[in-house]
mmCIF file of C-alpha atoms in Angstrom:
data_model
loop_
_atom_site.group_PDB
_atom_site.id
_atom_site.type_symbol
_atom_site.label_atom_id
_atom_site.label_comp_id
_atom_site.label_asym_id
_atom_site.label_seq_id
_atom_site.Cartn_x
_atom_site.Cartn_y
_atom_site.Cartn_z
ATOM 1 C CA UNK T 1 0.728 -2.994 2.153
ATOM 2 C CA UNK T 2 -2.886 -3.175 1.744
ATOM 3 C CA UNK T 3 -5.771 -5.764 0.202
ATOM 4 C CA UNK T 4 -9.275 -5.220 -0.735
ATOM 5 C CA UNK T 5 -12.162 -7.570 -0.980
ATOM 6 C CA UNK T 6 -13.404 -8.594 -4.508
ATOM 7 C CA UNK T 7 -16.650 -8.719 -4.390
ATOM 8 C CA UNK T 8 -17.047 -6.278 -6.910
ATOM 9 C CA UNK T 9 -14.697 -7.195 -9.276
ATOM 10 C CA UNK T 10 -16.273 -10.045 -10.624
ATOM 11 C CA UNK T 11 -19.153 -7.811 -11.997
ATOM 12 C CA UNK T 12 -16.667 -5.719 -13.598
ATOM 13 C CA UNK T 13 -14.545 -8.212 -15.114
ATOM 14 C CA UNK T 14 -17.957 -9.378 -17.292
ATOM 15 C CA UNK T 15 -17.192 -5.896 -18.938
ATOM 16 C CA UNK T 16 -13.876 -5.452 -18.815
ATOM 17 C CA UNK T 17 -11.643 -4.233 -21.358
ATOM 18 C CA UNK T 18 -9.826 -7.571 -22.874
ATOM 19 C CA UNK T 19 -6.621 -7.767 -21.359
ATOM 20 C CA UNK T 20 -5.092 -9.688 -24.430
ATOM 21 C CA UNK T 21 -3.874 -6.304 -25.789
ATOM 22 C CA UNK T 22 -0.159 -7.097 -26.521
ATOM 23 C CA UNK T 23 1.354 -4.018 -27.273
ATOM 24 C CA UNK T 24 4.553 -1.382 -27.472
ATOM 25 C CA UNK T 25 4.371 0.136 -24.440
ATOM 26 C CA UNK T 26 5.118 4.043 -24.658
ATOM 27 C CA UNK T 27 2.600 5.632 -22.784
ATOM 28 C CA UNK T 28 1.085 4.118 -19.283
ATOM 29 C CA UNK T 29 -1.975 5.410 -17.163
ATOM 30 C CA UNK T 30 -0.491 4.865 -13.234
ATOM 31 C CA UNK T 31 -3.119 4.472 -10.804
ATOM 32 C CA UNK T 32 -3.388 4.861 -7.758
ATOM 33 C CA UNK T 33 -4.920 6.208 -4.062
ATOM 34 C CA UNK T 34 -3.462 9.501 -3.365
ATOM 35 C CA UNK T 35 -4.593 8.940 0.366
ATOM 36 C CA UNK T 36 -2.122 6.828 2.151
ATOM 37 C CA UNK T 37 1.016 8.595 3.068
ATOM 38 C CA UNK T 38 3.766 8.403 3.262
ATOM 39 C CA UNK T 39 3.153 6.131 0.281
ATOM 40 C CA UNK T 40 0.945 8.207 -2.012
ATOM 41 C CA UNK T 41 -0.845 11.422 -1.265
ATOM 42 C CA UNK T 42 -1.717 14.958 -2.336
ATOM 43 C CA UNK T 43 -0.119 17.821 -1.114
ATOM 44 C CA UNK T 44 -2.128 21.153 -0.268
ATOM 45 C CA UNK T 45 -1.417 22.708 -3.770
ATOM 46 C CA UNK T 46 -2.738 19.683 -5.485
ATOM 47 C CA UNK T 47 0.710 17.676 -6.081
ATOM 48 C CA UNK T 48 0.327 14.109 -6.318
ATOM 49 C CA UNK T 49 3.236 12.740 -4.463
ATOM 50 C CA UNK T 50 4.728 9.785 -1.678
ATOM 51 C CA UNK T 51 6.777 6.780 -2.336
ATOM 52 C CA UNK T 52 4.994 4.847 -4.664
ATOM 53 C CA UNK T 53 4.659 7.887 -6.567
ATOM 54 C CA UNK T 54 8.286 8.655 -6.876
ATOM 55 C CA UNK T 55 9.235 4.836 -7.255
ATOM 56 C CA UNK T 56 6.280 5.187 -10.340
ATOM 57 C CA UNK T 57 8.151 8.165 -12.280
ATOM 58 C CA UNK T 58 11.852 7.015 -11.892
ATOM 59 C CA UNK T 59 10.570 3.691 -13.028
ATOM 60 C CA UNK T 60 8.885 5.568 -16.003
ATOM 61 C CA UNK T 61 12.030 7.281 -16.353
ATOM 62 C CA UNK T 62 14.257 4.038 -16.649
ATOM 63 C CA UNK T 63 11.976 2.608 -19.165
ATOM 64 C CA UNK T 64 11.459 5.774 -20.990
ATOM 65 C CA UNK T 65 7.511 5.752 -20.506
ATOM 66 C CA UNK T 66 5.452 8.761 -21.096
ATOM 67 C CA UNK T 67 2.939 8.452 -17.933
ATOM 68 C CA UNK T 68 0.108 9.856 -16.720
ATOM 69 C CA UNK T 69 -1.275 9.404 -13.265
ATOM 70 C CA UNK T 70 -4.870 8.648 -12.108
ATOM 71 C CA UNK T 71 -6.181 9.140 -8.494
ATOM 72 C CA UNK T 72 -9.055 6.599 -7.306
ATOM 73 C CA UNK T 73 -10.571 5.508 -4.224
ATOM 74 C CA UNK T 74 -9.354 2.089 -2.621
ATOM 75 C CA UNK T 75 -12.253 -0.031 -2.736
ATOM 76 C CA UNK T 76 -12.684 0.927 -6.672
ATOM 77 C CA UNK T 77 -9.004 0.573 -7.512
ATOM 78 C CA UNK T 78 -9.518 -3.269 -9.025
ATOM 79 C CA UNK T 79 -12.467 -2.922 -10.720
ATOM 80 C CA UNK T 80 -10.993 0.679 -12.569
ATOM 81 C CA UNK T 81 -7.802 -1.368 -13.664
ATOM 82 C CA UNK T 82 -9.967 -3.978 -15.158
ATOM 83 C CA UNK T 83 -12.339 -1.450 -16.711
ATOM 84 C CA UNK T 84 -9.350 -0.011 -18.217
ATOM 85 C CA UNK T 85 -9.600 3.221 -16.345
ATOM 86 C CA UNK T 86 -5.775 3.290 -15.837
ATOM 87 C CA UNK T 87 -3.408 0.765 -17.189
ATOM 88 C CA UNK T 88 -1.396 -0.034 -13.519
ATOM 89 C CA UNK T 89 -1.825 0.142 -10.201
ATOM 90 C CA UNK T 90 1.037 1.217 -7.885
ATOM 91 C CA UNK T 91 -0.920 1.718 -4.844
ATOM 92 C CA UNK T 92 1.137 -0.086 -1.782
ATOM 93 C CA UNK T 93 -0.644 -3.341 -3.224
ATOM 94 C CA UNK T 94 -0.116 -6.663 -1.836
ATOM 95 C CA UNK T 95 0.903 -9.393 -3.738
ATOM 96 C CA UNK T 96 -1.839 -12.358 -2.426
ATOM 97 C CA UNK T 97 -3.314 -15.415 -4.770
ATOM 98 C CA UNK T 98 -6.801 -13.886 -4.188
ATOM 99 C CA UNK T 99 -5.440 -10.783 -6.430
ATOM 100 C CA UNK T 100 -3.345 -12.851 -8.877
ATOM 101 C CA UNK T 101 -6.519 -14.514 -9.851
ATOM 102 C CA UNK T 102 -7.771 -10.830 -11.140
ATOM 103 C CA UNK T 103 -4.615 -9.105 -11.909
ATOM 104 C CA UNK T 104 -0.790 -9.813 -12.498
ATOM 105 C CA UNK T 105 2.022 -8.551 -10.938
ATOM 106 C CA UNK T 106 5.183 -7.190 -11.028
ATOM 107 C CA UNK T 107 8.048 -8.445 -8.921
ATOM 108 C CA UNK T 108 7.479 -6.635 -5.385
ATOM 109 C CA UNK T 109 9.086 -3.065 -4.718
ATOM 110 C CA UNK T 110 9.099 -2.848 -1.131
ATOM 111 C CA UNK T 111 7.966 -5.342 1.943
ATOM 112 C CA UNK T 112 7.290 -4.031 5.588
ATOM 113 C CA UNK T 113 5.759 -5.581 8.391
ATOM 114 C CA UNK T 114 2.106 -4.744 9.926
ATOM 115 C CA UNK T 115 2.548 -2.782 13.534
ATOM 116 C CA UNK T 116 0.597 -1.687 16.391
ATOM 117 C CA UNK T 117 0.216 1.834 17.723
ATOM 118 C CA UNK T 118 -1.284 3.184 20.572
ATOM 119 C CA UNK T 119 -1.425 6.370 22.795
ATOM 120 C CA UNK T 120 1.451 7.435 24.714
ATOM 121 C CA UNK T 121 0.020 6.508 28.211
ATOM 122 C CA UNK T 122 -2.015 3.424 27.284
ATOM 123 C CA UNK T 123 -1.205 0.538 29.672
ATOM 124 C CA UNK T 124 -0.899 -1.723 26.542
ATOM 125 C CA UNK T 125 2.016 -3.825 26.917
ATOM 126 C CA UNK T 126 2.648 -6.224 24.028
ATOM 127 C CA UNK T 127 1.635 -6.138 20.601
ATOM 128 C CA UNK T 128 0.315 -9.681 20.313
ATOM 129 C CA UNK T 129 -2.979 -11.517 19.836
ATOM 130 C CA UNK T 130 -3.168 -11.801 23.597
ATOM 131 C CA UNK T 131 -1.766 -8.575 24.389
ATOM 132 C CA UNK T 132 -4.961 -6.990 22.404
ATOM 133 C CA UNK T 133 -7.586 -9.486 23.078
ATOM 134 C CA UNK T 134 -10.793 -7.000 23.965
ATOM 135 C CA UNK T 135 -9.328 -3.663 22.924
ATOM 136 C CA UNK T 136 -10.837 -1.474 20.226
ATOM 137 C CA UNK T 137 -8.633 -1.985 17.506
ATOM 138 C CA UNK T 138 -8.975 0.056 14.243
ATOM 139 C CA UNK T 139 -7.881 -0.650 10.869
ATOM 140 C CA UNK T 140 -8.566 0.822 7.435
ATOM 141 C CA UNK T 141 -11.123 -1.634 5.835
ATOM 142 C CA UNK T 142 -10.814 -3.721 2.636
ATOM 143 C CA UNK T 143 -6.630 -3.650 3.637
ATOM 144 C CA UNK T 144 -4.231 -6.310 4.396
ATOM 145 C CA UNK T 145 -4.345 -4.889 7.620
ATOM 146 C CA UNK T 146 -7.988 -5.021 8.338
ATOM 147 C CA UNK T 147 -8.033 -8.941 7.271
ATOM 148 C CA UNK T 148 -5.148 -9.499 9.179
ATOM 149 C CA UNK T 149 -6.639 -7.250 12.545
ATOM 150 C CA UNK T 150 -10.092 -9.889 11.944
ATOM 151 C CA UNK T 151 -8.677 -13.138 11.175
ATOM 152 C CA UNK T 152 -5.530 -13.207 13.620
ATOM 153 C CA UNK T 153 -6.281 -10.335 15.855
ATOM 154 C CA UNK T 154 -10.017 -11.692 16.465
ATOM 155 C CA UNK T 155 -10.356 -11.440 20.286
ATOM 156 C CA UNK T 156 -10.244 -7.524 19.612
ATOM 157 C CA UNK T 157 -13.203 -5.110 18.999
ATOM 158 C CA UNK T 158 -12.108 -4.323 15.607
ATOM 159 C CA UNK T 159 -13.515 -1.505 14.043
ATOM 160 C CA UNK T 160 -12.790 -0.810 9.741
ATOM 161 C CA UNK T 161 -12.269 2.888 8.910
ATOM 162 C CA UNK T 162 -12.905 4.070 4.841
ATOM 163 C CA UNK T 163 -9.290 6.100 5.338
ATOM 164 C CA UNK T 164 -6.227 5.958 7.485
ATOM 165 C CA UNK T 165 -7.110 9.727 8.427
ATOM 166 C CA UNK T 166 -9.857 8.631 10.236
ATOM 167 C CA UNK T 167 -8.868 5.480 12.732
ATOM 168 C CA UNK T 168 -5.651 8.171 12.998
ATOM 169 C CA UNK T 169 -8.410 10.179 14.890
ATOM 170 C CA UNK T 170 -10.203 8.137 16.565
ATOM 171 C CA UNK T 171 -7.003 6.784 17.912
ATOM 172 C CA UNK T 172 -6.222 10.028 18.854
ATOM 173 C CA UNK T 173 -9.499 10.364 20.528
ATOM 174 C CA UNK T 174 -9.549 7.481 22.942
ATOM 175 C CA UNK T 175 -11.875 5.692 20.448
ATOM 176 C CA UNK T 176 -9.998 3.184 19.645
ATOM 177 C CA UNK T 177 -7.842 2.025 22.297
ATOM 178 C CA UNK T 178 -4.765 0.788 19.102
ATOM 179 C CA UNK T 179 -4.751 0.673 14.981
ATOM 180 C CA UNK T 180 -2.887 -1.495 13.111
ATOM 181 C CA UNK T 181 -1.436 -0.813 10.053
ATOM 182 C CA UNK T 182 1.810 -0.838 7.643
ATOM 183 C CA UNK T 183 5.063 0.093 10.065
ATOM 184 C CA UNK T 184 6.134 2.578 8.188
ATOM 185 C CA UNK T 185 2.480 4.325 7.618
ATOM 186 C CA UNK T 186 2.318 4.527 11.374
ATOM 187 C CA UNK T 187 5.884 5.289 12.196
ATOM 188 C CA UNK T 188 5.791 8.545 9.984
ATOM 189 C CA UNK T 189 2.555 9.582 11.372
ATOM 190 C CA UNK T 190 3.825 9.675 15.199
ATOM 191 C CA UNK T 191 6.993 11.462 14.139
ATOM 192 C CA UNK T 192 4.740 13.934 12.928
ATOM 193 C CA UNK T 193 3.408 16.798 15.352
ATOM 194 C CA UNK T 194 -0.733 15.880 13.872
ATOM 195 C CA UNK T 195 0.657 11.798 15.804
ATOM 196 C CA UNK T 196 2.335 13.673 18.760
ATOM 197 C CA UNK T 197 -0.706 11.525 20.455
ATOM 198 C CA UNK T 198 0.451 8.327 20.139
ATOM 199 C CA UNK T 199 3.555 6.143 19.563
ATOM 200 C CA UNK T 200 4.437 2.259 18.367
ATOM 201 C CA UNK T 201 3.708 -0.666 20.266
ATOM 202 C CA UNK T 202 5.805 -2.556 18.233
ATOM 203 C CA UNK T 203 5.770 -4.771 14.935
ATOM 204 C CA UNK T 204 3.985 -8.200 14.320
ATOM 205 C CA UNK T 205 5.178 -10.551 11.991
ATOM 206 C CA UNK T 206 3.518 -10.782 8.794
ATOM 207 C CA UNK T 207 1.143 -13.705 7.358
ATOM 208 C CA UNK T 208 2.276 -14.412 3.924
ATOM 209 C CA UNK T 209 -1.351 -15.909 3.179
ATOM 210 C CA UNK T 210 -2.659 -12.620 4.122
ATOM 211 C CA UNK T 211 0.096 -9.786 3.119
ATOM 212 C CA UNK T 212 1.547 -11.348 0.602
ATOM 213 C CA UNK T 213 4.918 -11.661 -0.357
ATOM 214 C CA UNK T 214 5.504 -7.744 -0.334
ATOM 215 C CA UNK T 215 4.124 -4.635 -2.941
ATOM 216 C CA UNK T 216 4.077 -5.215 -6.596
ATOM 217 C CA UNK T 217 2.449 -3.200 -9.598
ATOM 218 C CA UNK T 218 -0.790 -4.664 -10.795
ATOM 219 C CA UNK T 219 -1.608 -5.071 -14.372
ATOM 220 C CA UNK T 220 -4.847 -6.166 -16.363
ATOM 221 C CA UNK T 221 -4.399 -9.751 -17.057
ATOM 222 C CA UNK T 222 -2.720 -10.277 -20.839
ATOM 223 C CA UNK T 223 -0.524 -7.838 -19.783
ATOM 224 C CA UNK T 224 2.133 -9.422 -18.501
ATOM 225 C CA UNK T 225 4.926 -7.870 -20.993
ATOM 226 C CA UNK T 226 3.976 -4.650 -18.843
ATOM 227 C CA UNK T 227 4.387 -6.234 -15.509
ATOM 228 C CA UNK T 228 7.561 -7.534 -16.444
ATOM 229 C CA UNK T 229 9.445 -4.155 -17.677
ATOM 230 C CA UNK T 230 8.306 -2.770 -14.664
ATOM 231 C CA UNK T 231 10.097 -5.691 -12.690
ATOM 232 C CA UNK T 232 13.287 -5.095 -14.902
ATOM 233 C CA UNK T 233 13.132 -1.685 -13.748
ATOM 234 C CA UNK T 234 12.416 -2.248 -10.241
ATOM 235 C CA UNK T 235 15.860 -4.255 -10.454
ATOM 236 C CA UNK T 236 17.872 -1.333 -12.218
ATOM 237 C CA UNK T 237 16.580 1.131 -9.843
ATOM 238 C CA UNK T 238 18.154 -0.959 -6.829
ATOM 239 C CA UNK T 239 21.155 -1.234 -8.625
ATOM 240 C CA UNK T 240 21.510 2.427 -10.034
ATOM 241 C CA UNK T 241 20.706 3.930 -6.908
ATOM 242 C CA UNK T 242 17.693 5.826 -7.587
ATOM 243 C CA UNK T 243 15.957 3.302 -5.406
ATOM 244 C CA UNK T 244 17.867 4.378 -2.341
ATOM 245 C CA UNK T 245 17.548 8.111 -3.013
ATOM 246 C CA UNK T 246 13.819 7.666 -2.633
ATOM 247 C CA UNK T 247 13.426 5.269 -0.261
ATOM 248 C CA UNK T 248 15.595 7.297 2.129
ATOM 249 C CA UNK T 249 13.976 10.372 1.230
ATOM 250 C CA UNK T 250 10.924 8.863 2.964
ATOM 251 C CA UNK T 251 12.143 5.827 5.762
ATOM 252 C CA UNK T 252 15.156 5.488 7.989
ATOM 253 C CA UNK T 253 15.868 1.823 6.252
ATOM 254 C CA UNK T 254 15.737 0.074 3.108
ATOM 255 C CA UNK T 255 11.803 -1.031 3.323
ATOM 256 C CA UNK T 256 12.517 -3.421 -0.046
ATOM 257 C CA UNK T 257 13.090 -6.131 2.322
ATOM 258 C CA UNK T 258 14.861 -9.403 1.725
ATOM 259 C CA UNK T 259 16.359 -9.666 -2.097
#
C-alpha cells in the first residue's frame, strides 16, 4: 500500500471539479497506476491487468457499473481525481488522515504489511531499524513505503526510486544493499526468475499513522454515495466468493487482513 505527498494537490483542488455532484451512478472512470504489480500493471499486448484491477471489474460487476479504466502516473494520481480526470482511484492506496483530508474512501479491500528484501548472499540479518542502520535502502518515492523507510528506518541511506522497476534493479545491482516495500509486491517479484537475485528478509510491522488502516478506493470529496457502494460491494465480494478467486489467483493467503 502506497502514499504520496500533497504538495500538489492543493493547487489543483483551487480548480477542481466540485465534488458536490450527487448522482445515479451508472458509469465510473477507474483510475489507476498500471505500474505496480502484482497489483496493477500492463501486460506486453497492452492489457491492463493485477489485483486491484480484477477486484475493480468484479466490483463493477456486483454493482452493475459500466466502467472505464484510466492509467496515470503515481505522483499525479490525486490531483487527476480531483481534476475529475477519472472518477476513482483503485491504485493499492492507503487509507491515512493526510488523504482523507483530500479524498474519501471506501472501506479497505486488502491490508499487508511493509517487508524487507535483500540479495541472496547479503550478510543482512534482521529486518529492523537496527538491523539496517547505514545500508542503502531503496524505496519507491511519494509511497507509504518511502515515508515509512525515512521516518522509522532513518539510520539508513535511503534512496526514493520514480518506479518499483527501478530500486528492483538497483537492488539487483548491488546498489542498494535492501528495498522496502509492500510484502506481497516483493514476494511475487523474487518468485519470479527477473528476482532470482534476491529473496525476503522478512516483514516489519506496520505504522497505522503512516500505512493506514489498509487499501481503500478514493473518491472526489461529495462523493461519498460512490465510496460507499463500492464498500457494499467490497463486502459481497468476500461473501460471494469472487474475492477469494482473485485474491488467490495472485497471493498464497487472504491479503484482506483482519475483518
Amino acid at each position: 500500500m502506497r502514499i504520496m505527498g500533497l504538495a500538489a494537490v492543493a493547487a489543483i483542488a483551487l480548480a477542481a471539479v466540485s465534488g458536490a455532484e450527487a448522482k445515479d451512478w451508472t458509469k465510473v472512470r477507474m483510475g489507476t497506476e498500471g505500474a505496480y504489480p502484482p497489483f496493477n500493471f500492463t501486460t506486453a499486448d497492452g492489457t491492463l491487468t493485477g489485483f486491484d484491477v480484477e477486484i475493480g471489474n468484479a466490483l463493477c460487476d456486483e454493482l452493475k457499473l459500466e466502467c472505464t479504466w484510466v492509467t496515470q502516473d503515481w505522483d499525479g494520481i490525486i490531483p487527476g481525481l480531483i481534476a475529475g480526470k477519472y472518477d476513482t482511484i483503485i491504485a493499492s492506496m492507503s487509507i491515512t488522515p493526510e488523504r482523507m483530508e483530500k479524498i474519501a474512501f471506501s472501506a479497505k479491500y486488502y491490508n499487508t504489511p511493509p517487508a524487507i528484501a535483500i540479495r541472496k548472499g547479503s550478510e543482512l540479518a534482521s529486518a529492523t531499524a537496527e538491523g539496517l542502520k547505514g545500508v542503502r535502502l531503496g524505496a519507491q518515492g511519494s509511497t507509504t513505503h518511502s515515508q515509512f523507510a525515512e521516518e522509522v528506518l532513518s539510520g539508513s541511506d535511503v534512496a526514493l526510486y520514480p518506479t518499483s522497476e527501478e530500486y528492483k534493479l538497483d537492488l539487483e545491482n548491488g546498489r542498494v544493499d535492501a528495498v522496502v516495500d509492500d510484502v506481497m509486491v516483493l514476494d511475487q517479484w523474487v518468485s519470479s526468475d527477473q528476482g532470482s537475485c534476491c529473496k525476503i528478509l522478512g516483514t516489519m510491522e506496520p505504522v497505522e499513522a503512516i500505512h493506514g488502516k489498509g487499501a481503500g478506493i478514493g473518491v472526489r470529496k461529495g462523493n461519498e454515495e460512490l465510496a460507499a457502494m463500492f464498500t457494499k460491494g467490497i463486502s459481497a465480494l468476500r461473501q460471494n466468493g469472487k474475492y477469494k478467486e482473485i485474491n488467490d489467483k495472485y497471493f498464497k493467503f487472504d491479503v484482506y487482513g483482519s475483518e
